[in-house]
Amino acid sequence: MSRIAFIGVGNMGGGMALNQVKKGNAVAAFDLSADALKRVADGGATAAKSIAEAVKDAEVVITMLPAGQHVRQVYAEQILPNAPTSALLLDCSTIDVDSARVVAKQAKEKGFAFADAPVSGGTAAADAGTLAFMVGCDEGDFARVEAALAPMSRITIRAGDHGAGQAAKICNNMLLGISMIGTCEAFALAEKLGLAPDRFFEIASKSSGQCWSLTAYSPWPGVGPQTASDRNYEGGFATAMMLKDLKLAQDAAARAGASTPMGANAEAFYALFDRLGYGGKDFSAVLQLLRGNLDAL
Ligand code: NAD
């Protein structure tokens, strides 16, 4: 049994914390939202009154927070001053690479082992304990990191040193955003050309256009495996979340001097869809914008 402090038990962190409880670990949770905290307390976690209380005798501290500013503030003001330096610190939020490196440096200076460990997989994978973790950490810390993440994980891969986990995450999601738009454009064109969507799916999924956005996450309802498109694009991976990740990728590209014209277009396209009021819909719903069929949503 490990003593785990879990900070941020919202849509993702809630399920993740409960999987730690299910594996027999003692979880002290904290969240600004009383509702989020109640959900994990009902599932067997202890609701702490503050972050300081949650981390004070923790062996592992896990954060699952909205963005870089939350992670920087919580680490600087709450976790680093109050956790024992023997604790392993794991930030699983999706944040910018620079923030991850700043927090890693501050943690290391105080003698902590730290890893950025963002996840792939949405709330269903968080609840099921089948997330994929991409880890940036010192090589010597990885075995400990992997063991601490195991109750929440299907696979854990070390991407490199601090910040590399976040770099892998935003590169992966930029590719996903671009490939989903490409898949939707191909379906929309196929329709205009009189090609049945299921025929296009069968042919392209066995041809060189094959990609995850097509074969595993088809945006066309009723075609391919069950996806968010079959639930009128509810649940799944929200457009607003994809937009956040594409913005992180564009910021990182600007700072690193990388050319990402397709990523920039994908960001602009998802920003438009978000502004039209569809930020809560699954990111594959852009198919309906391309078809001129927003009334379907
Ligand atoms: P969420 O908003 O449901 O959860 C975040 C929680 O953090 C909230 O409950 C909020 O109250 C809490 N919080 C914010 N500031 C806090 C503070 N100072 N102290 C304590 N608690 C605080 O968001 P989520 O969907 O769970 O996403 C969390 C992270 O996971 C994000 O970085 C997101 O990009 C990433 N992510 C989300 C998904 C997804 O499908 N939802 C998938 C992969 C990664």
Coordinates of N, CA and C and ligand atoms in Angstrom, one line a residue, residues 7-8 10-13 30-33 36 51 64-66 70 74 93-94 119 121-122 169 237 241 244, ligand 1:
I7 N -4.1 15.6 -6.2 CA -4.6 17.0 -6.3 C -5.2 17.3 -7.7
G8 N -6.5 17.6 -7.7 CA -7.3 17.8 -8.9 C -8.0 16.5 -9.3
G10 N -11.0 16.1 -10.9 CA -12.1 16.4 -11.8 C -12.4 15.2 -12.7
N11 N -12.8 15.6 -14.0 CA -13.2 14.5 -14.9 C -12.2 13.4 -15.1
M12 N -11.0 13.8 -15.2 CA -9.9 12.8 -15.4 C -9.4 12.3 -14.0
G13 N -9.0 13.2 -13.2 CA -8.3 12.9 -11.9 C -9.2 12.0 -11.0
F30 N -7.5 16.3 -2.8 CA -7.9 17.7 -2.6 C -8.3 18.3 -4.0
D31 N -9.4 19.0 -4.0 CA -9.9 19.7 -5.2 C -10.6 21.0 -4.7
L32 N -10.6 22.0 -5.5 CA -11.3 23.2 -5.1 C -12.8 23.0 -5.2
S33 N -13.2 22.0 -6.0 CA -14.6 21.7 -6.2 C -15.1 20.6 -5.2
A36 N -16.4 17.4 -6.9 CA -15.4 16.5 -7.4 C -14.8 15.8 -6.2
I51 N -4.3 21.3 0.3 CA -3.2 20.6 -0.4 C -2.1 20.3 0.6
M64 N -3.5 16.6 -11.3 CA -4.2 16.5 -12.6 C -5.1 17.7 -12.7
L65 N -4.4 18.8 -13.1 CA -5.0 20.2 -13.1 C -5.2 20.7 -14.5
P66 N -6.0 21.8 -14.6 CA -6.3 22.3 -16.0 C -5.2 22.7 -16.8
H70 N -1.9 26.7 -13.2 CA -2.4 26.0 -12.0 C -1.3 25.1 -11.4
V74 N 0.4 25.7 -7.8 CA 0.2 24.6 -6.7 C 1.5 24.0 -6.3
S93 N -1.2 16.4 -15.7 CA -1.9 17.4 -16.4 C -1.3 17.6 -17.8
T94 N -2.0 18.1 -18.8 CA -1.5 18.5 -20.1 C -1.1 20.0 -20.0
V119 N -1.2 12.2 -20.2 CA -1.9 11.0 -20.6 C -2.6 11.1 -22.0
G121 N -5.9 9.3 -23.9 CA -7.1 8.5 -23.5 C -7.9 9.5 -22.7
G122 N -9.2 9.4 -22.9 CA -10.1 10.3 -22.2 C -10.7 9.8 -20.9
K169 N 3.2 14.6 -25.8 CA 1.7 14.8 -25.8 C 1.2 15.8 -26.8
F237 N -13.7 13.3 -26.7 CA -12.6 14.3 -26.5 C -13.1 15.7 -27.1
M241 N -10.9 21.0 -25.6 CA -9.7 20.3 -25.2 C -8.7 20.2 -26.3
K244 N -7.2 23.5 -26.9 CA -6.1 23.8 -25.9 C -4.8 23.2 -26.3
Ligands
NAD1 P1 -11.4 19.1 -15.0 O1 -11.6 20.6 -15.1 O2 -12.5 18.2 -15.0 O3 -10.5 18.8 -13.7 C1 -9.5 19.7 -13.2 C2 -9.8 19.8 -11.7 O4 -8.7 20.6 -11.1 C3 -11.1 20.5 -11.3 O5 -11.9 19.6 -10.6 C4 -10.7 21.8 -10.6 O6 -11.6 22.1 -9.5 C5 -9.3 21.3 -10.0 N1 -8.5 22.5 -9.7 C6 -8.2 23.6 -10.4 N2 -7.3 24.4 -9.7 C7 -7.1 23.7 -8.5 C8 -6.3 24.0 -7.4 N3 -5.5 25.2 -7.4 N4 -6.2 23.2 -6.4 C9 -7.0 22.0 -6.4 N5 -7.8 21.7 -7.5 C10 -7.8 22.5 -8.5 O7 -10.4 18.8 -16.2 P2 -10.0 17.3 -16.7 O8 -10.8 17.0 -17.9 O9 -10.0 16.3 -15.6 O10 -8.5 17.6 -17.3 C11 -7.4 17.6 -16.4 C12 -6.1 17.6 -17.2 O11 -6.1 16.5 -18.0 C13 -6.0 18.8 -18.2 O12 -4.7 19.3 -18.2 C14 -6.4 18.2 -19.5 O13 -5.9 18.9 -20.6 C15 -5.9 16.8 -19.3 N6 -6.5 15.8 -20.2 C16 -7.9 15.7 -20.3 C17 -8.5 14.7 -21.1 C18 -10.0 14.6 -21.2 O14 -10.5 13.9 -22.1 N7 -10.8 15.3 -20.3 C19 -7.7 13.8 -21.8 C20 -6.3 13.9 -21.6 C21 -5.7 14.9 -20.8

